[in-house]
Short mmCIF file of C-alpha atoms and ligand atoms in Angstrom, two decimals:
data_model
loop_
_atom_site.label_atom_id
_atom_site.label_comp_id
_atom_site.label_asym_id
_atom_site.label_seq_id
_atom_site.Cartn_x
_atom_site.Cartn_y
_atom_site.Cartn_z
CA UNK N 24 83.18 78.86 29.77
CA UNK N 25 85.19 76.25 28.23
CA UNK N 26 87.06 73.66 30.07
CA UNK N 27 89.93 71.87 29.45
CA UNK N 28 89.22 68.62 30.98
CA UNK N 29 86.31 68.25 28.33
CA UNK N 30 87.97 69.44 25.38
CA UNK N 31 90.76 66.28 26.49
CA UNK N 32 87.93 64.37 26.91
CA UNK N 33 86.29 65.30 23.69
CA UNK N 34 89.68 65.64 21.48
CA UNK N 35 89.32 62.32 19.51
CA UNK N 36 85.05 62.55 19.58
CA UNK N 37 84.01 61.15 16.02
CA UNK N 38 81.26 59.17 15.86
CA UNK N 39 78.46 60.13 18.44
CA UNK N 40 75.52 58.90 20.27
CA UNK N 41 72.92 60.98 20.93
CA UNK N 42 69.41 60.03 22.99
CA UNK N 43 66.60 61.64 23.22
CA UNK N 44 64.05 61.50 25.84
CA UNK N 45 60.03 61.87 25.00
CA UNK N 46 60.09 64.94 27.96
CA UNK N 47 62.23 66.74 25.74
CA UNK N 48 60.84 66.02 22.41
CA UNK N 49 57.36 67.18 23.19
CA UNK N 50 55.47 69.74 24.72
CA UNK N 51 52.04 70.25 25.90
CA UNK N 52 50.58 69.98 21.94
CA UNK N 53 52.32 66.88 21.35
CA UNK N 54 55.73 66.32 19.24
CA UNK N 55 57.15 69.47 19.77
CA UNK N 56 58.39 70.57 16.17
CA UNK N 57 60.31 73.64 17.06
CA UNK N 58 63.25 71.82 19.41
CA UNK N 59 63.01 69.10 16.83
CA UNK N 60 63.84 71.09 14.18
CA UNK N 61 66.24 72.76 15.78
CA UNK N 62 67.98 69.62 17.22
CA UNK N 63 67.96 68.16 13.72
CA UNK N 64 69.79 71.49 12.39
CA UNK N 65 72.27 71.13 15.10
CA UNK N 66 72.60 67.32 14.34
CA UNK N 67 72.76 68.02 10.27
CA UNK N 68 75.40 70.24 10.99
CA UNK N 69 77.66 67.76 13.23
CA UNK N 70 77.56 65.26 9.79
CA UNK N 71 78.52 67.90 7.65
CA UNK N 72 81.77 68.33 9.75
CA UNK N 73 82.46 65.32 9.27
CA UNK N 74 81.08 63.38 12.67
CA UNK N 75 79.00 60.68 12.90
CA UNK N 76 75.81 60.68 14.54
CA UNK N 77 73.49 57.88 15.62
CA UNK N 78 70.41 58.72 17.11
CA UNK N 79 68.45 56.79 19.72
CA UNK N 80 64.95 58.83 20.31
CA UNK N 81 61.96 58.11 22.14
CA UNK N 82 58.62 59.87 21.50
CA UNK N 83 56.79 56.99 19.68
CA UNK N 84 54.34 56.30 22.68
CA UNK N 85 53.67 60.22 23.32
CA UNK N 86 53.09 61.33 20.03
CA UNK N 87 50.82 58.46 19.56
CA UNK N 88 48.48 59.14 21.94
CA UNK N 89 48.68 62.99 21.31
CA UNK N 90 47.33 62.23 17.99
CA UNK N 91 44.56 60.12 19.15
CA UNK N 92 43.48 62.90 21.54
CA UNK N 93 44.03 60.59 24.65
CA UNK N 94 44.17 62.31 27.74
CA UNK N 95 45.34 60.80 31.23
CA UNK N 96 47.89 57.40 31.16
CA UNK N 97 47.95 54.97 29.19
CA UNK N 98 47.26 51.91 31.74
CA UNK N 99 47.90 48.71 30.07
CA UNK N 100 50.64 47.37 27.58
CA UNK N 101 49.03 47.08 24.80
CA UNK N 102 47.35 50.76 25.06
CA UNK N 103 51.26 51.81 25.45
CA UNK N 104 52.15 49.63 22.35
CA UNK N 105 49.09 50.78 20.03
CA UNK N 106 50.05 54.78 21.10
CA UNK N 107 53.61 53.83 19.71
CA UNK N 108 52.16 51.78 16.33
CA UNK N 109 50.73 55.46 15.80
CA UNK N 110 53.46 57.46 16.49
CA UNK N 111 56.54 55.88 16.05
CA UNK N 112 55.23 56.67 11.93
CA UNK N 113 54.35 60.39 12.17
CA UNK N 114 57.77 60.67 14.66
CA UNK N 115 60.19 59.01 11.61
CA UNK N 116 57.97 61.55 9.21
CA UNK N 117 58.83 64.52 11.02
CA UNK N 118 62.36 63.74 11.68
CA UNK N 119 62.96 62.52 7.75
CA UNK N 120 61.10 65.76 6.69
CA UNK N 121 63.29 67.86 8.79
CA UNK N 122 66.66 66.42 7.73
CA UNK N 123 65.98 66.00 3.88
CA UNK N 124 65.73 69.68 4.27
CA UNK N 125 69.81 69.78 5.43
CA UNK N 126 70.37 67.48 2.93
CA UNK N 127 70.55 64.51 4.98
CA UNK N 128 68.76 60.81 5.19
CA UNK N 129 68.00 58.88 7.58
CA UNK N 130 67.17 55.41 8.74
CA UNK N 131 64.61 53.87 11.08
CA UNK N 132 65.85 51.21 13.25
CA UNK N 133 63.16 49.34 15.62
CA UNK N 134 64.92 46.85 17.85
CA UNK N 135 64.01 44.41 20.83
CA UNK N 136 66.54 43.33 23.59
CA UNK N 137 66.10 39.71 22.07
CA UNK N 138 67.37 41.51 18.55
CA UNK N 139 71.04 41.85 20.40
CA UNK N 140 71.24 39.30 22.72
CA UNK N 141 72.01 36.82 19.88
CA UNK N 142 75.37 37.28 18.74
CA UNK N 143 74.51 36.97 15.12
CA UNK N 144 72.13 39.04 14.89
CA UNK N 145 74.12 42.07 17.01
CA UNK N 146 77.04 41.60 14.72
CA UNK N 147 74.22 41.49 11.75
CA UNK N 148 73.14 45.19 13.27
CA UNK N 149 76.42 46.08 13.76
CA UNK N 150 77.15 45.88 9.65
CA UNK N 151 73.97 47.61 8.81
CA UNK N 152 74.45 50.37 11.58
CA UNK N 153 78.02 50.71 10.30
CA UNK N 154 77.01 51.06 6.87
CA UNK N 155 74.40 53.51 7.34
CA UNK N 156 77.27 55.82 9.20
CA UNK N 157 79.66 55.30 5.79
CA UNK N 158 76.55 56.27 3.48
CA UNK N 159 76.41 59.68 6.06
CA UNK N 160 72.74 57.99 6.58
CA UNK N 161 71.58 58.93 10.54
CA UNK N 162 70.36 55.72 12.00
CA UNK N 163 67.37 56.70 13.83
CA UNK N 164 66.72 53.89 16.66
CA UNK N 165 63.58 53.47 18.65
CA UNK N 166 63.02 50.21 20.86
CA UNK N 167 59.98 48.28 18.93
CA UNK N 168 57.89 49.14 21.38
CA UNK N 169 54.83 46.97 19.28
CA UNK N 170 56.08 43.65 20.19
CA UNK N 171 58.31 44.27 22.51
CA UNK N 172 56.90 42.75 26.39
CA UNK N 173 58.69 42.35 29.47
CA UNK N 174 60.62 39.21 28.47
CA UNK N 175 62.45 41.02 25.11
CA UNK N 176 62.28 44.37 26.68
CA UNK N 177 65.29 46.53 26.91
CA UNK N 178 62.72 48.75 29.64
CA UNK N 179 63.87 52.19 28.53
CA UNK N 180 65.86 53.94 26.02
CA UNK N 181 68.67 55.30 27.82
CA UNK N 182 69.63 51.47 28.39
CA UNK N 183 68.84 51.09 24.81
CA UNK N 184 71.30 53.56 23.88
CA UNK N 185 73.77 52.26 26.39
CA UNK N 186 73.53 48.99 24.18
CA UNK N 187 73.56 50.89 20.78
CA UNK N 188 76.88 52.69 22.05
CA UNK N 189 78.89 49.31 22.61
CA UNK N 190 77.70 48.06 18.66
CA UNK N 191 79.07 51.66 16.96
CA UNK N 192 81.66 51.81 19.45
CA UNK N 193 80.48 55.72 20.36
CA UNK N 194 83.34 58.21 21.00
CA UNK N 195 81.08 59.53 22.98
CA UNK N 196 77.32 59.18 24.12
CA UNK N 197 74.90 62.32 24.42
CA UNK N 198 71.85 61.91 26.71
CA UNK N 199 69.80 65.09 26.30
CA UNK N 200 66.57 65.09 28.92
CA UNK N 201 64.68 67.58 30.49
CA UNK N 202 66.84 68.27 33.40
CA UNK N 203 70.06 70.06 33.31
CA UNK N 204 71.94 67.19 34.63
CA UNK N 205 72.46 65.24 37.81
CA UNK N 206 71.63 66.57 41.14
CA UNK N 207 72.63 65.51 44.61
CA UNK N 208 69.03 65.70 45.42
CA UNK N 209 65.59 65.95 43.11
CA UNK N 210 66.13 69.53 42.17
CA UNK N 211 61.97 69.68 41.70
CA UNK N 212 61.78 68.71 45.78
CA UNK N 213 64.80 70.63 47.18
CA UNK N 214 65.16 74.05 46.67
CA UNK N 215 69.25 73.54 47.75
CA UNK N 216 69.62 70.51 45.21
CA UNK N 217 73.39 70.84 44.36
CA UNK N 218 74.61 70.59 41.02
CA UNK N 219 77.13 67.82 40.05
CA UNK N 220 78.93 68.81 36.64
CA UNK N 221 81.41 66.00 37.15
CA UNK N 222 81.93 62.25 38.01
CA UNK N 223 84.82 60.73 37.81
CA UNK N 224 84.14 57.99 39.56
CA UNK N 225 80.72 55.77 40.70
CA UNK N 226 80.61 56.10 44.01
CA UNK N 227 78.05 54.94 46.47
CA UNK N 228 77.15 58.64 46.91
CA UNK N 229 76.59 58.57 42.64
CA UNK N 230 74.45 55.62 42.57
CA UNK N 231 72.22 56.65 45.59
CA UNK N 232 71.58 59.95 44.16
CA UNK N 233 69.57 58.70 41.18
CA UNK N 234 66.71 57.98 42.62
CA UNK N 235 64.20 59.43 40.49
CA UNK N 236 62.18 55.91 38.57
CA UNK N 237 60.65 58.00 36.28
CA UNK N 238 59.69 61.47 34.67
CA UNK N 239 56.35 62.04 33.81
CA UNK N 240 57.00 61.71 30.34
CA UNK N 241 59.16 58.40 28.99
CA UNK N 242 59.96 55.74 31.42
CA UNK N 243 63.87 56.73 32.25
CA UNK N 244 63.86 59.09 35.05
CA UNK N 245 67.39 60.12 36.27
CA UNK N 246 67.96 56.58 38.01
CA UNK N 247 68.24 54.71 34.67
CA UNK N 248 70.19 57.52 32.87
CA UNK N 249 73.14 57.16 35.78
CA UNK N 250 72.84 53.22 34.84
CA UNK N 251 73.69 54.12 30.97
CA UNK N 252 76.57 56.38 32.36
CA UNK N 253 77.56 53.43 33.95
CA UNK N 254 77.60 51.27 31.38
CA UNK N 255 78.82 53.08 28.98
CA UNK N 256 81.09 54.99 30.19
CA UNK N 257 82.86 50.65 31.80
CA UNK N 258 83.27 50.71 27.63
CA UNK N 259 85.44 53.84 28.04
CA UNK N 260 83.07 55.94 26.38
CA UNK N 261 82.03 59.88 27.82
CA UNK N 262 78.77 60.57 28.84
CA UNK N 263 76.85 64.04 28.92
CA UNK N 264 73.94 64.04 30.52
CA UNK N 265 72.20 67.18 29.00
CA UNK N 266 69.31 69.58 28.75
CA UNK N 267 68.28 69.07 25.81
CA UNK N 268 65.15 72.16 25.34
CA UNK N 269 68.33 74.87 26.37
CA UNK N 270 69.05 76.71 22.61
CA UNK N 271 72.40 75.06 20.79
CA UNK N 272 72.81 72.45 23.10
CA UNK N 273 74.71 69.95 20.66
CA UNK N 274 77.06 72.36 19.64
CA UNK N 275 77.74 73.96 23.11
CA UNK N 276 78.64 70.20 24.24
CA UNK N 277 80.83 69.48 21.17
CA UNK N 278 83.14 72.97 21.75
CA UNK N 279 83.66 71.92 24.89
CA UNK N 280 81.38 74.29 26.69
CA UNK N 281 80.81 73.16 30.64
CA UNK N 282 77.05 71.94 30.17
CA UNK N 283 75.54 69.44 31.85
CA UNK N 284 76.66 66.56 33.53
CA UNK N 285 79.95 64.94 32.32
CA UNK N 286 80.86 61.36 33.53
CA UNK N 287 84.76 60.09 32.52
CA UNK N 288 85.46 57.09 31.06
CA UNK N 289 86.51 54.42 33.11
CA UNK N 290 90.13 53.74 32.87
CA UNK N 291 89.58 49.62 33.08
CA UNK N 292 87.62 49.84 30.16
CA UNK N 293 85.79 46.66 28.65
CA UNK N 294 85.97 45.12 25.05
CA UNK N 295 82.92 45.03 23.09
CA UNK N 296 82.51 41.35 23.36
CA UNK N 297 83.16 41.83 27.23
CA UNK N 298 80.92 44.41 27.37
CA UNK N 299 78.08 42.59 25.46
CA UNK N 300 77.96 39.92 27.85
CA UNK N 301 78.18 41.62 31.05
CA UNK N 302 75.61 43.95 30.10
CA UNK N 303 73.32 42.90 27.34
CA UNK N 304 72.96 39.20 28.27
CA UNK N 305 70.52 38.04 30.86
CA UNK N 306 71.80 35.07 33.32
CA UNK N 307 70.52 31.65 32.72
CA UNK N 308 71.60 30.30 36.27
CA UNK N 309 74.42 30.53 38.90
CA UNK N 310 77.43 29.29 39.56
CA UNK N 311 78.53 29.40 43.38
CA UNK N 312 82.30 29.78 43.89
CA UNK N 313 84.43 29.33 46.94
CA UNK N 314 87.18 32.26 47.93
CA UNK N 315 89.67 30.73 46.22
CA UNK N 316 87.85 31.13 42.93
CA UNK N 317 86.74 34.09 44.32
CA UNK N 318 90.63 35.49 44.75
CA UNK N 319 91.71 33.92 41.53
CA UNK N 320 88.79 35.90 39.41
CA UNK N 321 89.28 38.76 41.10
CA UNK N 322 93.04 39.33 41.91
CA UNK N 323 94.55 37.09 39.59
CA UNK N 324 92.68 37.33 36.07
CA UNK N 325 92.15 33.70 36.33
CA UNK N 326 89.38 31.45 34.72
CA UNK N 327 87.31 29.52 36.54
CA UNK N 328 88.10 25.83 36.55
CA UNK N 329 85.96 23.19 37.93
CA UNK N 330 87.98 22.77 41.38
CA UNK N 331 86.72 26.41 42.47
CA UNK N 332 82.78 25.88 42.07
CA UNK N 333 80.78 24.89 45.02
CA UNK N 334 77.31 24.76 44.02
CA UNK N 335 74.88 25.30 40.81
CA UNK N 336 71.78 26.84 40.31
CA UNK N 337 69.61 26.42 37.58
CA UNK N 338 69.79 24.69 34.29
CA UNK N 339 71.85 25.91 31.46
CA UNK N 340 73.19 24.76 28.08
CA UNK N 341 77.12 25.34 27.04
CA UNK N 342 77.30 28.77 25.79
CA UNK N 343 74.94 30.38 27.95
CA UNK N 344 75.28 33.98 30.14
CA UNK N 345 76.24 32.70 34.30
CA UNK N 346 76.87 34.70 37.30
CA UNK N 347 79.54 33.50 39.43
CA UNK N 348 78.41 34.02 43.01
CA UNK N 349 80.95 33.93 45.83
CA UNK N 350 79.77 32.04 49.47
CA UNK N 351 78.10 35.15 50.92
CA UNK N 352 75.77 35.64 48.09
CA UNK N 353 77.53 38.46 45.94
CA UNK N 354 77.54 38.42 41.96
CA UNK N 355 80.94 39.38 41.29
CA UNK N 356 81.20 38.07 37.90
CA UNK N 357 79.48 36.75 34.52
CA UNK N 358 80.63 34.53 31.81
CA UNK N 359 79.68 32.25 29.21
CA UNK N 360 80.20 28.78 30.60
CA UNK N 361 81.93 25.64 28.50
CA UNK N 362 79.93 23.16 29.69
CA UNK N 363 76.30 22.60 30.85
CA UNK N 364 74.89 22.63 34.43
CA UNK N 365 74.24 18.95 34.65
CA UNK N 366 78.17 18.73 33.36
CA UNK N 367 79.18 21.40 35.95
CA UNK N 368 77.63 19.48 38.61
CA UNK N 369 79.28 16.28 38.02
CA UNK N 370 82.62 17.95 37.75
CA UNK N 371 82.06 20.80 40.43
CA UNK N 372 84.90 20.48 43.15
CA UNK N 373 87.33 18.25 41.01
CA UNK N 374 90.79 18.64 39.72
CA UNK N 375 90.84 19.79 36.13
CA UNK N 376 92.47 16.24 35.44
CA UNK N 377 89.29 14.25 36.67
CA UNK N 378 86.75 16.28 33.97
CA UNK N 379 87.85 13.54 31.06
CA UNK N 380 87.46 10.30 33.17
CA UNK N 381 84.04 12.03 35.37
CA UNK N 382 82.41 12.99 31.65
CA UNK N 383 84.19 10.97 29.04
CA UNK N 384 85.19 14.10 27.08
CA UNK N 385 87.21 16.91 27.77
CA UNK N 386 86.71 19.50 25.27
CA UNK N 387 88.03 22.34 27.77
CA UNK N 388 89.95 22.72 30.95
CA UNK N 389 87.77 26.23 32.01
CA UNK N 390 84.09 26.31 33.35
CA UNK N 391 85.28 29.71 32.01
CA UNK N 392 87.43 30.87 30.05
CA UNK N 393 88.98 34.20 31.02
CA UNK N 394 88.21 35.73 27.72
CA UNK N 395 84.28 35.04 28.35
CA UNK N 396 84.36 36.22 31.49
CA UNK N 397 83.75 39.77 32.88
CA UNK N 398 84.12 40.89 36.23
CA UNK N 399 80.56 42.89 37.66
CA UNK N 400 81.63 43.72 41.14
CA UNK N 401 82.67 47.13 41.69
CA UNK N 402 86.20 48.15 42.73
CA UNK N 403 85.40 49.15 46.28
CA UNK N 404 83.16 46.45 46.88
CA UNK N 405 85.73 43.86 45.71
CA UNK N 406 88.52 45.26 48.18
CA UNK N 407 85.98 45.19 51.66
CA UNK N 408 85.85 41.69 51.24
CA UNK N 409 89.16 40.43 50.53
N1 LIG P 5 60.13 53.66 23.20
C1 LIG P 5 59.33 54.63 23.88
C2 LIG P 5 58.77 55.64 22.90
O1 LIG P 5 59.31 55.88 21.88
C3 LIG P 5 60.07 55.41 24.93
C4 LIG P 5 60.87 54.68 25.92
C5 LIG P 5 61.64 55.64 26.83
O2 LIG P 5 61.38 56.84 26.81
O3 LIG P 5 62.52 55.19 27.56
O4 LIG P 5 57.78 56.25 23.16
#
């Protein structure tokens, strides 16, 4: 059945993300070369219409150790980073084999968090991603699992791809796992697990759902592919969460077909920049705000000025990623600050006139500028507390 809703959704779908998990890309033998082959066919044929596809895929670490005959878990990091030196090759082998035969190329694309948390060097991958999509090249992106360790880590793909769909500015972002979608409950515990085809909205009830920390294969589990929703869909992109072993998948998604699990766009949606910093940059420190501040960031659109801030916490340069905290301990924004934290503290509390004479220089009026700042509270949370 088709439904309208989607095909509105869909209607202006050009350029498309696509993940996909390790669960679905092999079976007990290893890489399983049947879906892949069949997923590439359906992906081929998306380019030769005319969209663009980017692919995030996972696999590396499982077809590794396949390969190597290892049996049981992998325990320690650098077991888990050897199994991917070994597969992420044969993976990129069977994926280029499989497209050159539909007439397509493709690229591989190994990336740490670290990679886009610099600004350069996103808007460096940006040009080459970009490029790769004119050429009608598939960029096929894998986290670089060999050096990556928890510091640099993005943790899983699905918030890899969640990242990759803010730099190619997605239409729309395909997760395809080994589930058909999202449940109320783990549909592998409860026999009465009910099916949710739809949010259009995160809710409490959305977020508490995805409980699941990990499938037995990959490290996403339904928990962290709600999260990409999430993000993604705060850039006002779609999001189908998808099974992605179930026969013409790709296509049955693309015509509109009700399959899987469709989250809306939000309607506030955030700029790239915006959404780089809320959700690809890690805080440095903190920045406690009283409710004034909190009421002019949140109601107003304000910046935050020096009079507002109550307290710091930890040390930070000008330039760097800071969570405003309000006086009962709740994040409810991030932004890159203008000055540094010994600065801040100086100037914390005073009129915006008294920054020149406290630091003999005042190169801006904001602790904040509006433009670098992003609010991270949800809406309902925001209104319970004003
Ligand atoms: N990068 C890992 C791999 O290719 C997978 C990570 C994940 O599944 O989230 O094996």
């Amino acid at each position: 059945m088709h439904d309208d809703l989607r095909l509105e959704t869909l209607a202006h779908t050009k350029k498309i993300l696509i993940k996909i998990g390790s669960a679905v890309l092999t079976g007990a033998d290893g890489l399983d070369l049947k879906i892949i082959n069949s997923l590439v066919a359906e992906m081929s044929e998306l380019v030769h219409q005319g969209y663009s596809v980017v692919l995030v895929s996972s696999g590396a670490i499982a077809s590794g150790k396949h390969r190597l005959n290892i049996t049981g878990k992998l325990k320690s990091i650098p077991e888990k980073q050897a199994a991917a030196a070994v597969g992420q090759g044969r993976l990129m082998r069977i994926y280029s084999k499989s497209f050159e035969k539909k007439g397509i190329h493709v690229a591989q694309i190994l990336l740490t968090l670290s990679d886009l948390t610099n600004r350069q060097r996103f808007l460096n991958i940006r040009n080459t991603l970009s490029t790769l999509m004119d050429w009608k090249v598939i960029p096929i992106i894998n986290e670089n699992d060999t050096v990556a360790v928890d510091e640099i880590k993005f943790g899983d793909n699905d918030n890899l791809a969640s990242m990759i769909a803010n730099i190619v500015e997605a239409d729309l972002f395909i997760n395809l796992t080994n589930i058909d979608g999202l449940y109320d409950r783990n549909p592998a515990e409860f026999k009465k697990a009910r099916f949710i085809g739809l949010v259009s909205e995160f809710t409490d009830e959305i977020e508490a759902i995805a409980t699941a920390e990990t499938s037995s294969v990959g490290t996403g589990g339904m928990k962290s592919k709600v999260l990409a929703a999430k993000k993604v869909t705060a850039m006002g992109i779609p999001c189908i969460i998808a099974p992605g072993k179930k026969k013409k998948i790709l296509t049955d998604i693309i015509s509109g077909k009700e399959i899987g699990t469709l989250f809306l766009p939000m309607s506030d949606r955030l700029n790239s920049k915006k959404y780089w910093i809320a959700f690809t940059l890690r805080s440095r420190g903190k920045l406690i705000i009283d409710d004034g501040a909190r009421k002019a960031l949140l109601e107003k659109g304000k910046s935050l000025l020096p009079s507002g801030i109550i307290d710091v916490e930890g040390d930070f340069a000008l330039g760097d990623p800071v969570s405003c905290v309000d006086s009962e301990g709740t994040a409810i924004a991030k932004g890159l600050v203008n000055f540094n934290s010994a600065e801040i503290r100086k100037i914390m509390g005073l009129k915006t006139a008294k920054i020149e004479p406290t630091l003999g220089h005042k190169d801006y009026e904001e602790v904040i500028h509006r433009d670098n700042l992003v609010i991270t509270i949800t809406k309902q949370n925001t209104k319970s507390k004003l």
